[in-house]
Amino acid sequence: MRIGLSTPIVTAVPGLTSAWESTAGPDELSRVAGCADELGFDHLTCSEHVAVPAEVVGTRGGTYWDPLATLAFLAARTRDIRLVTAVLVLPYHHPLEIAKRYGTLDRLSGGRVVLGVGVGSLREEFELLDARWADRGAVTDARMRELRSAWGQSEVSGMVVSPTATGTGVPLWVGGRTMRSLRRAVELGDGWMPFGLTIEQLTNLLERVDLPEGFDVVLSTGHALDPLGDPRATAKALRRLAVAGATIASCRVAATSAAHYCDQLAALRIIERDES
């Protein structure tokens, strides 16, 4: 099981975000990303919300850095770690737009882009962006297929696209918390990246499908880990994800500063190696 990171600073979700993140900026973000890259973590993430209704900020949070700008910034400050959208809301975008913009990022980063995609869940945001809410699932399926066919292609429907991604394939991880999202991932994607489910719920869903060879199951620890303060609990959390079927764990760590965050990452790597 590989370990990636739910990037700090770039989102502010109540109950999951440490206090130091509210005043942190590009310098701290760069330091954390460079540390994660040097330590050999699998990936960094960035979510997508253009705007969040004021009445749900208390539960969802209101800070969401733009994923393309943020991942481009991180690409310039790292060498090997993968760059994951977690997730792009496909009904907001034309597939060729994603292929061009994130294909350019893929080229700039040396082929490190992973596209986490989803159907979206905020009706108000759909209405704000004039996106289709009622059939967003069908729209997402269609756009995943179109994105696959456009990715890395220098000509699409008689139109020249340049630059392109480094290759004609991109890992597509499907976000969601339903059986439909898992089936979408199996049928059209390369991995499933669920959220908000218990281990028991995850196990129940995964037992109901046959996963293709090489398919990634990207499970989140949910709560922040404390590798320095409670290494046993950290190891236990990682073991639970592995037993549930995770091929990749997407982790948060508790910290009081960027420096402490990096120390926590170093401790997390030691625990990971001891467990493997």
PDB file of C-alpha atoms in Angstrom, residues 55-175:
ATOM      1  CA  GLU A  55     -24.857  28.323   4.764  1.00  0.00           C
ATOM      2  CA  VAL A  56     -22.711  25.172   4.361  1.00  0.00           C
ATOM      3  CA  VAL A  57     -19.300  26.710   5.041  1.00  0.00           C
ATOM      4  CA  GLY A  58     -19.580  25.573   8.665  1.00  0.00           C
ATOM      5  CA  THR A  59     -19.537  21.925   7.572  1.00  0.00           C
ATOM      6  CA  ARG A  60     -17.812  21.933   4.171  1.00  0.00           C
ATOM      7  CA  GLY A  61     -15.444  24.841   4.676  1.00  0.00           C
ATOM      8  CA  GLY A  62     -15.083  27.822   2.395  1.00  0.00           C
ATOM      9  CA  THR A  63     -11.422  27.780   1.328  1.00  0.00           C
ATOM     10  CA  TYR A  64     -10.594  25.768  -1.778  1.00  0.00           C
ATOM     11  CA  TRP A  65      -7.508  26.730  -3.743  1.00  0.00           C
ATOM     12  CA  ASP A  66      -7.900  26.301  -7.498  1.00  0.00           C
ATOM     13  CA  PRO A  67      -6.503  22.876  -8.420  1.00  0.00           C
ATOM     14  CA  LEU A  68      -4.860  23.774 -11.728  1.00  0.00           C
ATOM     15  CA  ALA A  69      -3.021  26.804 -10.357  1.00  0.00           C
ATOM     16  CA  THR A  70      -2.105  25.003  -7.141  1.00  0.00           C
ATOM     17  CA  LEU A  71      -0.853  21.798  -8.744  1.00  0.00           C
ATOM     18  CA  ALA A  72       1.151  23.796 -11.290  1.00  0.00           C
ATOM     19  CA  PHE A  73       2.790  25.641  -8.389  1.00  0.00           C
ATOM     20  CA  LEU A  74       3.555  22.323  -6.685  1.00  0.00           C
ATOM     21  CA  ALA A  75       4.854  20.789  -9.908  1.00  0.00           C
ATOM     22  CA  ALA A  76       7.530  23.482 -10.095  1.00  0.00           C
ATOM     23  CA  ARG A  77       8.679  22.708  -6.554  1.00  0.00           C
ATOM     24  CA  THR A  78       8.785  18.908  -6.728  1.00  0.00           C
ATOM     25  CA  ARG A  79      10.295  16.242  -8.952  1.00  0.00           C
ATOM     26  CA  ASP A  80       8.602  12.868  -8.462  1.00  0.00           C
ATOM     27  CA  ILE A  81       5.423  13.092  -6.387  1.00  0.00           C
ATOM     28  CA  ARG A  82       2.168  12.727  -8.319  1.00  0.00           C
ATOM     29  CA  LEU A  83      -0.344  15.568  -8.607  1.00  0.00           C
ATOM     30  CA  VAL A  84      -3.968  14.539  -8.021  1.00  0.00           C
ATOM     31  CA  THR A  85      -7.209  16.446  -8.474  1.00  0.00           C
ATOM     32  CA  ALA A  86      -9.497  15.303  -5.667  1.00  0.00           C
ATOM     33  CA  VAL A  87     -11.772  15.865  -7.416  1.00  0.00           C
ATOM     34  CA  LEU A  88     -12.575  17.771 -10.598  1.00  0.00           C
ATOM     35  CA  VAL A  89     -16.329  18.095 -11.064  1.00  0.00           C
ATOM     36  CA  LEU A  90     -16.647  16.892 -14.660  1.00  0.00           C
ATOM     37  CA  PRO A  91     -20.055  18.474 -15.425  1.00  0.00           C
ATOM     38  CA  TYR A  92     -18.406  21.881 -14.958  1.00  0.00           C
ATOM     39  CA  HIS A  93     -15.917  21.331 -17.792  1.00  0.00           C
ATOM     40  CA  HIS A  94     -15.621  20.479 -21.474  1.00  0.00           C
ATOM     41  CA  PRO A  95     -13.421  17.362 -21.766  1.00  0.00           C
ATOM     42  CA  LEU A  96     -11.109  19.020 -24.294  1.00  0.00           C
ATOM     43  CA  GLU A  97     -10.595  21.917 -21.884  1.00  0.00           C
ATOM     44  CA  ILE A  98      -9.382  19.461 -19.251  1.00  0.00           C
ATOM     45  CA  ALA A  99      -7.235  17.563 -21.761  1.00  0.00           C
ATOM     46  CA  LYS A 100      -5.522  20.792 -22.823  1.00  0.00           C
ATOM     47  CA  ARG A 101      -5.084  22.462 -19.429  1.00  0.00           C
ATOM     48  CA  TYR A 102      -4.177  19.438 -17.364  1.00  0.00           C
ATOM     49  CA  GLY A 103      -2.337  17.914 -20.321  1.00  0.00           C
ATOM     50  CA  THR A 104      -0.107  20.975 -20.250  1.00  0.00           C
ATOM     51  CA  LEU A 105       0.406  20.440 -16.516  1.00  0.00           C
ATOM     52  CA  ASP A 106       1.217  16.794 -17.226  1.00  0.00           C
ATOM     53  CA  ARG A 107       3.894  17.874 -19.708  1.00  0.00           C
ATOM     54  CA  LEU A 108       5.315  20.512 -17.358  1.00  0.00           C
ATOM     55  CA  SER A 109       5.484  17.995 -14.510  1.00  0.00           C
ATOM     56  CA  GLY A 110       6.949  15.130 -16.519  1.00  0.00           C
ATOM     57  CA  GLY A 111       3.813  12.968 -16.602  1.00  0.00           C
ATOM     58  CA  ARG A 112       2.787  13.208 -12.945  1.00  0.00           C
ATOM     59  CA  VAL A 113      -0.908  14.114 -13.286  1.00  0.00           C
ATOM     60  CA  VAL A 114      -3.696  11.910 -11.942  1.00  0.00           C
ATOM     61  CA  LEU A 115      -7.237  13.119 -12.580  1.00  0.00           C
ATOM     62  CA  GLY A 116      -9.623  12.458  -9.750  1.00  0.00           C
ATOM     63  CA  VAL A 117     -13.106  13.160 -11.110  1.00  0.00           C
ATOM     64  CA  GLY A 118     -16.631  13.227  -9.750  1.00  0.00           C
ATOM     65  CA  VAL A 119     -20.227  14.153 -10.427  1.00  0.00           C
ATOM     66  CA  GLY A 120     -20.463  17.025  -7.918  1.00  0.00           C
ATOM     67  CA  SER A 121     -22.796  17.518  -4.979  1.00  0.00           C
ATOM     68  CA  LEU A 122     -23.571  21.235  -4.602  1.00  0.00           C
ATOM     69  CA  ARG A 123     -26.687  22.182  -6.539  1.00  0.00           C
ATOM     70  CA  GLU A 124     -26.105  25.898  -5.903  1.00  0.00           C
ATOM     71  CA  GLU A 125     -22.651  25.691  -7.464  1.00  0.00           C
ATOM     72  CA  PHE A 126     -24.092  23.940 -10.531  1.00  0.00           C
ATOM     73  CA  GLU A 127     -26.656  26.705 -10.920  1.00  0.00           C
ATOM     74  CA  LEU A 128     -23.998  29.382 -10.483  1.00  0.00           C
ATOM     75  CA  LEU A 129     -21.941  27.844 -13.295  1.00  0.00           C
ATOM     76  CA  ASP A 130     -24.928  27.042 -15.558  1.00  0.00           C
ATOM     77  CA  ALA A 131     -24.083  23.338 -15.343  1.00  0.00           C
ATOM     78  CA  ARG A 132     -26.622  20.532 -15.653  1.00  0.00           C
ATOM     79  CA  TRP A 133     -27.637  19.156 -12.256  1.00  0.00           C
ATOM     80  CA  ALA A 134     -30.385  16.634 -12.996  1.00  0.00           C
ATOM     81  CA  ASP A 135     -28.388  14.331 -15.295  1.00  0.00           C
ATOM     82  CA  ARG A 136     -24.917  15.002 -13.892  1.00  0.00           C
ATOM     83  CA  GLY A 137     -24.194  11.273 -13.545  1.00  0.00           C
ATOM     84  CA  ALA A 138     -24.811  10.583 -17.223  1.00  0.00           C
ATOM     85  CA  VAL A 139     -22.875  13.723 -18.145  1.00  0.00           C
ATOM     86  CA  THR A 140     -19.925  12.536 -16.060  1.00  0.00           C
ATOM     87  CA  ASP A 141     -19.920   9.119 -17.747  1.00  0.00           C
ATOM     88  CA  ALA A 142     -19.942  10.704 -21.209  1.00  0.00           C
ATOM     89  CA  ARG A 143     -17.207  13.167 -20.340  1.00  0.00           C
ATOM     90  CA  MET A 144     -14.973  10.482 -18.900  1.00  0.00           C
ATOM     91  CA  ARG A 145     -15.163   8.650 -22.213  1.00  0.00           C
ATOM     92  CA  GLU A 146     -14.536  11.847 -24.165  1.00  0.00           C
ATOM     93  CA  LEU A 147     -11.636  12.792 -21.935  1.00  0.00           C
ATOM     94  CA  ARG A 148     -10.054   9.389 -22.481  1.00  0.00           C
ATOM     95  CA  SER A 149     -10.256   9.819 -26.254  1.00  0.00           C
ATOM     96  CA  ALA A 150      -8.895  13.390 -26.204  1.00  0.00           C
ATOM     97  CA  TRP A 151      -6.075  13.011 -23.671  1.00  0.00           C
ATOM     98  CA  GLY A 152      -2.653  13.350 -25.275  1.00  0.00           C
ATOM     99  CA  GLN A 153      -4.060  13.658 -28.800  1.00  0.00           C
ATOM    100  CA  SER A 154      -2.567  16.370 -30.995  1.00  0.00           C
ATOM    101  CA  GLU A 155      -5.694  16.530 -33.160  1.00  0.00           C
ATOM    102  CA  VAL A 156      -9.289  16.186 -31.978  1.00  0.00           C
ATOM    103  CA  SER A 157     -12.302  16.544 -34.302  1.00  0.00           C
ATOM    104  CA  GLY A 158     -10.175  18.299 -36.879  1.00  0.00           C
ATOM    105  CA  MET A 159      -8.769  20.759 -34.328  1.00  0.00           C
ATOM    106  CA  VAL A 160      -5.080  20.936 -33.451  1.00  0.00           C
ATOM    107  CA  VAL A 161      -4.316  20.673 -29.727  1.00  0.00           C
ATOM    108  CA  SER A 162      -0.815  21.659 -28.666  1.00  0.00           C
ATOM    109  CA  PRO A 163       0.859  21.089 -26.299  1.00  0.00           C
ATOM    110  CA  THR A 164      -0.526  17.764 -25.183  1.00  0.00           C
ATOM    111  CA  ALA A 165       0.065  15.460 -22.236  1.00  0.00           C
ATOM    112  CA  THR A 166       3.147  13.256 -22.195  1.00  0.00           C
ATOM    113  CA  GLY A 167       1.136  10.219 -23.294  1.00  0.00           C
ATOM    114  CA  THR A 168      -2.321   9.156 -24.409  1.00  0.00           C
ATOM    115  CA  GLY A 169      -3.338   7.641 -21.080  1.00  0.00           C
ATOM    116  CA  VAL A 170      -4.050   9.309 -17.768  1.00  0.00           C
ATOM    117  CA  PRO A 171      -5.073   7.625 -14.495  1.00  0.00           C
ATOM    118  CA  LEU A 172      -8.714   8.464 -13.743  1.00  0.00           C
ATOM    119  CA  TRP A 173      -9.789   8.022 -10.130  1.00  0.00           C
ATOM    120  CA  VAL A 174     -13.503   8.355  -9.465  1.00  0.00           C
ATOM    121  CA  GLY A 175     -14.599  10.054  -6.270  1.00  0.00           C
TER     122      GLY A 175
END
